[in-house]
Tab-separated table of C-alpha atoms in Angstrom:
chain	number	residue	atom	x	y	z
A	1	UNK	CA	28.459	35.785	-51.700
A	2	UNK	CA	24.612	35.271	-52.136
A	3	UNK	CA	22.650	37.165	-49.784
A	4	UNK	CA	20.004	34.149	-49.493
A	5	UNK	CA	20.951	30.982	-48.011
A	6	UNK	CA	20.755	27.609	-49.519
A	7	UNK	CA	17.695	25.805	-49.238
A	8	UNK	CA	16.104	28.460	-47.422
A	9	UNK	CA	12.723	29.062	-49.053
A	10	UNK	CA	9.591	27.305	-49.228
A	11	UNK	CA	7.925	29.448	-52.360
A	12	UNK	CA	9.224	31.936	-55.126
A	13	UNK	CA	7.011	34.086	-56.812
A	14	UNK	CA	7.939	35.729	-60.186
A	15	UNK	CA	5.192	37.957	-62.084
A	16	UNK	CA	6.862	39.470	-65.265
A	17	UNK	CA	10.329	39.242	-64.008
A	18	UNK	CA	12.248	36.727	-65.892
A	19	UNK	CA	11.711	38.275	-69.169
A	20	UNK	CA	13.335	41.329	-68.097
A	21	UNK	CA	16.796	39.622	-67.408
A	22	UNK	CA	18.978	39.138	-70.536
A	23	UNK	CA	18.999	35.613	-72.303
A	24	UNK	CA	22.149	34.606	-71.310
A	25	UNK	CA	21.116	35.020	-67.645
A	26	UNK	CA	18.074	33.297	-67.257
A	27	UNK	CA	19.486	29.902	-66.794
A	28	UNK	CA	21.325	31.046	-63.914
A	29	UNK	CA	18.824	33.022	-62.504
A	30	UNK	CA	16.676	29.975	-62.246
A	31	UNK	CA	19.699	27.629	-61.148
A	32	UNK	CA	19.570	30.313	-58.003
A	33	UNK	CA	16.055	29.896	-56.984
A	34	UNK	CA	16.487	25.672	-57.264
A	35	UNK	CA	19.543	26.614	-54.985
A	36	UNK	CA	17.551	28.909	-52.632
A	37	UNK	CA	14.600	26.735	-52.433
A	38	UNK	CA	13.852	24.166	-49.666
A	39	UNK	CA	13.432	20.248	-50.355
A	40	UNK	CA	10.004	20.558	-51.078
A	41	UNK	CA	9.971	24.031	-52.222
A	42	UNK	CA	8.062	25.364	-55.113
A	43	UNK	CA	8.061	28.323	-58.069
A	44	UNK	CA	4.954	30.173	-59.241
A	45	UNK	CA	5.749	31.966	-62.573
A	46	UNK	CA	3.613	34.401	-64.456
A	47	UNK	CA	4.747	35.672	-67.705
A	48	UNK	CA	4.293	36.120	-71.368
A	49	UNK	CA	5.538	33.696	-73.936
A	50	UNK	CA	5.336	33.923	-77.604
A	51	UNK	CA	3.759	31.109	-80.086
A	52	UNK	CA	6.976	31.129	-82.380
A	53	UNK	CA	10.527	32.428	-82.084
A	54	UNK	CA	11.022	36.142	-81.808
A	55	UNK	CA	13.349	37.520	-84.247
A	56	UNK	CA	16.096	39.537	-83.214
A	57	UNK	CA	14.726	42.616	-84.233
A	58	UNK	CA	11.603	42.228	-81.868
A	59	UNK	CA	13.508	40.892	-79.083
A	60	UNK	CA	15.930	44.583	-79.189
A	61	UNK	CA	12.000	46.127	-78.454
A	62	UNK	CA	11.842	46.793	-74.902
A	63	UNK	CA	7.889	46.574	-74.821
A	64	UNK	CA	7.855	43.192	-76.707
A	65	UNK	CA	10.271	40.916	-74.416
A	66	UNK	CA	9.459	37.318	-74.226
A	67	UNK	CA	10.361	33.609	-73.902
A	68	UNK	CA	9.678	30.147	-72.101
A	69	UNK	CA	11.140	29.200	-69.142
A	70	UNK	CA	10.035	25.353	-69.227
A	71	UNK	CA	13.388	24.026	-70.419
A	72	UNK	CA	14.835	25.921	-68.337
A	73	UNK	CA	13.034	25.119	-65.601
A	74	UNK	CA	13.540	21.221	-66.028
A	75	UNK	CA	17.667	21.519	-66.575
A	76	UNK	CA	18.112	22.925	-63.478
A	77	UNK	CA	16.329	20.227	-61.563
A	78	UNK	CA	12.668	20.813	-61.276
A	79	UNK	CA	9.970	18.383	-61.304
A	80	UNK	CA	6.427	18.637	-61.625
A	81	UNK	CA	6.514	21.290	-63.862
A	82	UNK	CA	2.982	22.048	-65.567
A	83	UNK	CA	1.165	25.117	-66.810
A	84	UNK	CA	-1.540	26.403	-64.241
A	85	UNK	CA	-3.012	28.669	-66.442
A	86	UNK	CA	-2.900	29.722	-70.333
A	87	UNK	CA	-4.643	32.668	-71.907
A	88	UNK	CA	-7.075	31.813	-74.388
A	89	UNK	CA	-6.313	35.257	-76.189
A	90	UNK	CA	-3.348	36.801	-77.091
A	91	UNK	CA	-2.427	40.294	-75.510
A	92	UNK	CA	-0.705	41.297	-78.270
A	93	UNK	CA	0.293	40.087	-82.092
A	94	UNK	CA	3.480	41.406	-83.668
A	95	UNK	CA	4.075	40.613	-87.572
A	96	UNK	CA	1.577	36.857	-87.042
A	97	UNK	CA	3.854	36.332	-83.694
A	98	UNK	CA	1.202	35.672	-80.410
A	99	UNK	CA	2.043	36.907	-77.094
A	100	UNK	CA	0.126	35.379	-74.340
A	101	UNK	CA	0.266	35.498	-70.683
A	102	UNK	CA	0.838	31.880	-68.865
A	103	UNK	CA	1.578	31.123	-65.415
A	104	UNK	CA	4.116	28.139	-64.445
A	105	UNK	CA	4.522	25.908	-61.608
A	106	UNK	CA	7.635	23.813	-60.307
A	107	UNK	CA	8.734	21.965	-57.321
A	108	UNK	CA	11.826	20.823	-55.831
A	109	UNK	CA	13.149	17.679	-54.573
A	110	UNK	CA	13.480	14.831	-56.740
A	111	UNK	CA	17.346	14.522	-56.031
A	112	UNK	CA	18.585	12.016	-54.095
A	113	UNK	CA	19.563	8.223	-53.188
A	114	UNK	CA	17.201	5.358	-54.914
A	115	UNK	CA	15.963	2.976	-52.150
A	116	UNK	CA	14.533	-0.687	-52.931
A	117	UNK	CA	11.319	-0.956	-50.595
A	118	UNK	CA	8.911	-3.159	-52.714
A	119	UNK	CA	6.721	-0.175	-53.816
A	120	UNK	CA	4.904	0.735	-56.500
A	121	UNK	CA	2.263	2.751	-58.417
A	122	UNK	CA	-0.061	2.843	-60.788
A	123	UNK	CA	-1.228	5.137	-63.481
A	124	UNK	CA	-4.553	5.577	-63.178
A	125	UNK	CA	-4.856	7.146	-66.964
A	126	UNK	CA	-6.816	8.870	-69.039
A	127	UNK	CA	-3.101	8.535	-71.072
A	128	UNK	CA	-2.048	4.644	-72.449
A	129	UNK	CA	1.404	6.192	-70.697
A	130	UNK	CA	3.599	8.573	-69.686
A	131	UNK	CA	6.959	9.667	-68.806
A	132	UNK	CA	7.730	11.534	-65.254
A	133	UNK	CA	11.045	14.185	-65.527
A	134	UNK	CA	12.909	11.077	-64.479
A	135	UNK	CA	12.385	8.951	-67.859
A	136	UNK	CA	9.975	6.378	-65.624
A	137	UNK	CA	7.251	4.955	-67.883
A	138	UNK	CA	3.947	4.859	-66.252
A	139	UNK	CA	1.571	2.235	-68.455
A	140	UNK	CA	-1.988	2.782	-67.473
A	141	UNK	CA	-3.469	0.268	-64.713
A	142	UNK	CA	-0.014	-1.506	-64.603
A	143	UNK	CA	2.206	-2.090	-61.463
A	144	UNK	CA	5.301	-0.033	-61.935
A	145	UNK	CA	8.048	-0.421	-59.951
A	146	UNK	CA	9.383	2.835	-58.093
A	147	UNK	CA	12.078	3.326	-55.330
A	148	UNK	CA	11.046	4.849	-52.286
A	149	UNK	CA	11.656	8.511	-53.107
A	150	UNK	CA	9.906	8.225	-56.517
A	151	UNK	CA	7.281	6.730	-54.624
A	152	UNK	CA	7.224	9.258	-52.394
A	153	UNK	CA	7.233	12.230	-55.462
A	154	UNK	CA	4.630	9.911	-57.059
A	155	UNK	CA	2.143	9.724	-54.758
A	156	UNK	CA	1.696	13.143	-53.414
A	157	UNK	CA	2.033	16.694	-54.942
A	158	UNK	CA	0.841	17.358	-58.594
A	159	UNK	CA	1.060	13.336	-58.866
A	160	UNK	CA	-1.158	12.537	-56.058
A	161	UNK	CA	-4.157	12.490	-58.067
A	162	UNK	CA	-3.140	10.764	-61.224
A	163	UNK	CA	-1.712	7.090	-59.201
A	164	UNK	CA	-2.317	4.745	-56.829
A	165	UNK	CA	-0.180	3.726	-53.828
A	166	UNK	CA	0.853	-0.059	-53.803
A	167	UNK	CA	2.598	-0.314	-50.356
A	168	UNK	CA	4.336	-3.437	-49.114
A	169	UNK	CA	2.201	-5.559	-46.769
A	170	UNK	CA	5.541	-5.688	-44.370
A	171	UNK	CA	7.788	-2.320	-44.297
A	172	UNK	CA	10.998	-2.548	-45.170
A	173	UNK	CA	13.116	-1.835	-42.406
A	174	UNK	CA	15.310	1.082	-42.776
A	175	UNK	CA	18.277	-1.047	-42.210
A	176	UNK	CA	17.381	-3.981	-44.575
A	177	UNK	CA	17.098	-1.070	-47.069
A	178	UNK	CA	19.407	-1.662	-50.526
A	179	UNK	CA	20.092	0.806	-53.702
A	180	UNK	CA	16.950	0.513	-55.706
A	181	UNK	CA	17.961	-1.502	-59.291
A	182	UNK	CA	17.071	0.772	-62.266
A	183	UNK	CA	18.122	-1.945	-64.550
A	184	UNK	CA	15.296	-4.576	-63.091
A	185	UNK	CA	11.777	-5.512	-64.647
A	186	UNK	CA	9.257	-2.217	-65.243
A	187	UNK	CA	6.708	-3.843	-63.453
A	188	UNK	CA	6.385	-5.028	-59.797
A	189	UNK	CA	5.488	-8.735	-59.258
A	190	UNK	CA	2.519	-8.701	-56.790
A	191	UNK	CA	4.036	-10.660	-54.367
A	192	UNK	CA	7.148	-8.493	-54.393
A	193	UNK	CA	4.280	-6.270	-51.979
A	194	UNK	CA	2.401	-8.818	-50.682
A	195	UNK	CA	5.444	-11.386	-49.864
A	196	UNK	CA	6.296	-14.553	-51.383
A	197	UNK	CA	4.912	-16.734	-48.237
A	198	UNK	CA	1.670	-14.980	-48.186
A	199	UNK	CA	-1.277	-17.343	-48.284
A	200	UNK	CA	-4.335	-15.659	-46.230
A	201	UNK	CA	-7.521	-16.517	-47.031
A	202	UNK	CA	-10.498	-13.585	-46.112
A	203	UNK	CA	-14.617	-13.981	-46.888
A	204	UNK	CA	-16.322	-10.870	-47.569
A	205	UNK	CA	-17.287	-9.308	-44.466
A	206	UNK	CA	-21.188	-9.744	-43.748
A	207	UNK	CA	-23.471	-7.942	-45.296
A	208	UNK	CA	-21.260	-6.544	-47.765
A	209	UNK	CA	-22.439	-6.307	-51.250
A	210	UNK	CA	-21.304	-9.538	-53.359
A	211	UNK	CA	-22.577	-7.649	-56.840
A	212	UNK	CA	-20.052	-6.591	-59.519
A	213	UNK	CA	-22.689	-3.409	-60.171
């Protein structure tokens, strides 16, 4: 019987708190804020991590408790995970083991139904690629075909900055709307956006500058 509700909170705020719960509770610690958090919702996590595993002996020290939520963090469902901030010094060094304080960000709301509406993004780099927490290669400057959520998750949040929006020229009506096909070409044919049948023809408005500098 939680006493917080499903999907009930836009923001959870932990500062030195998940290294005091034992190891074998941490992953369902953070499976309960996923489940407590809105669509939406995010995590802000400051705490220490260590450089190397921490031997048994140092992990029985009260004082010296650490670890790293990240994997954690993406099995129970979040997205956009990245490290906000990362001390450039260690607090502490036990027997050539660092201990630094780092604080975490997560969001929710990549789950759901894959929608076929024509979109796409693009990377716009400094990386030749990458892969977002749903195994979708992003190629720098190339058209990738998304569905409409991971369009949606692409193009705002901790994304927003790093593509660009290719919309359809028509919207896809709701109810014209099929399962997006994960098995189909990477990249997005242009005139999968623009439409097969389009054929306009505009001049440069006047006065606008012709120059490529």
């Amino acid at each position: 019987a939680p006493l917080v509700p499903d999907a009930s909170v836009d923001l959870v705020v932990s500062n030195c708190v998940l290294n005091l719960v034992h190891g074998e509770d941490k992953s369902r610690l953070i499976r309960e804020i996923f489940r407590v958090l809105k669509v939406g919702g995010r995590i802000a996590i400051s705490d220490i991590v260590s450089d190397e595993a921490v031997p048994q002996h140092l992990k029985a020290d009260p004082e010296l408790w650490s670890g790293c939520v990240l994997a954690e963090l993406e099995a129970a469902g979040f997205h956009g995970i990245a490290i906000e901030e990362w001390a450039e010094e260690p607090f502490a060094v036990v027997e050539g083991i660092e201990f630094r304080s780092v604080t975490v960000t997560a969001h929710k709301g990549k789950q759901g139904p894959c929608y076929e509406t024509n979109q796409a993004v693009v990377y716009r780099g400094p990386w030749r690629r990458v892969e977002d927490d749903d195994g979708h290669i992003l190629v720098r400057g190339e058209r990738t075909a998304v569905c409409e959520k991971t369009f949606r998750l692409l193009t705002s949040g901790p994304y927003g900055g790093e593509t660009i929006p290719v919309s359809p020229r028509l919207t896809v009506a709701a109810t014209e709307e099929c399962v997006f096909d994960c098995t189909r070409p990477q990249l997005r044919d242009p005139r999968e956006t623009k439409g097969a049948a389009y054929r306009e023809t505009q001049a440069p408005a006047s006065g606008a500058d012709e120059s490529c500098c």
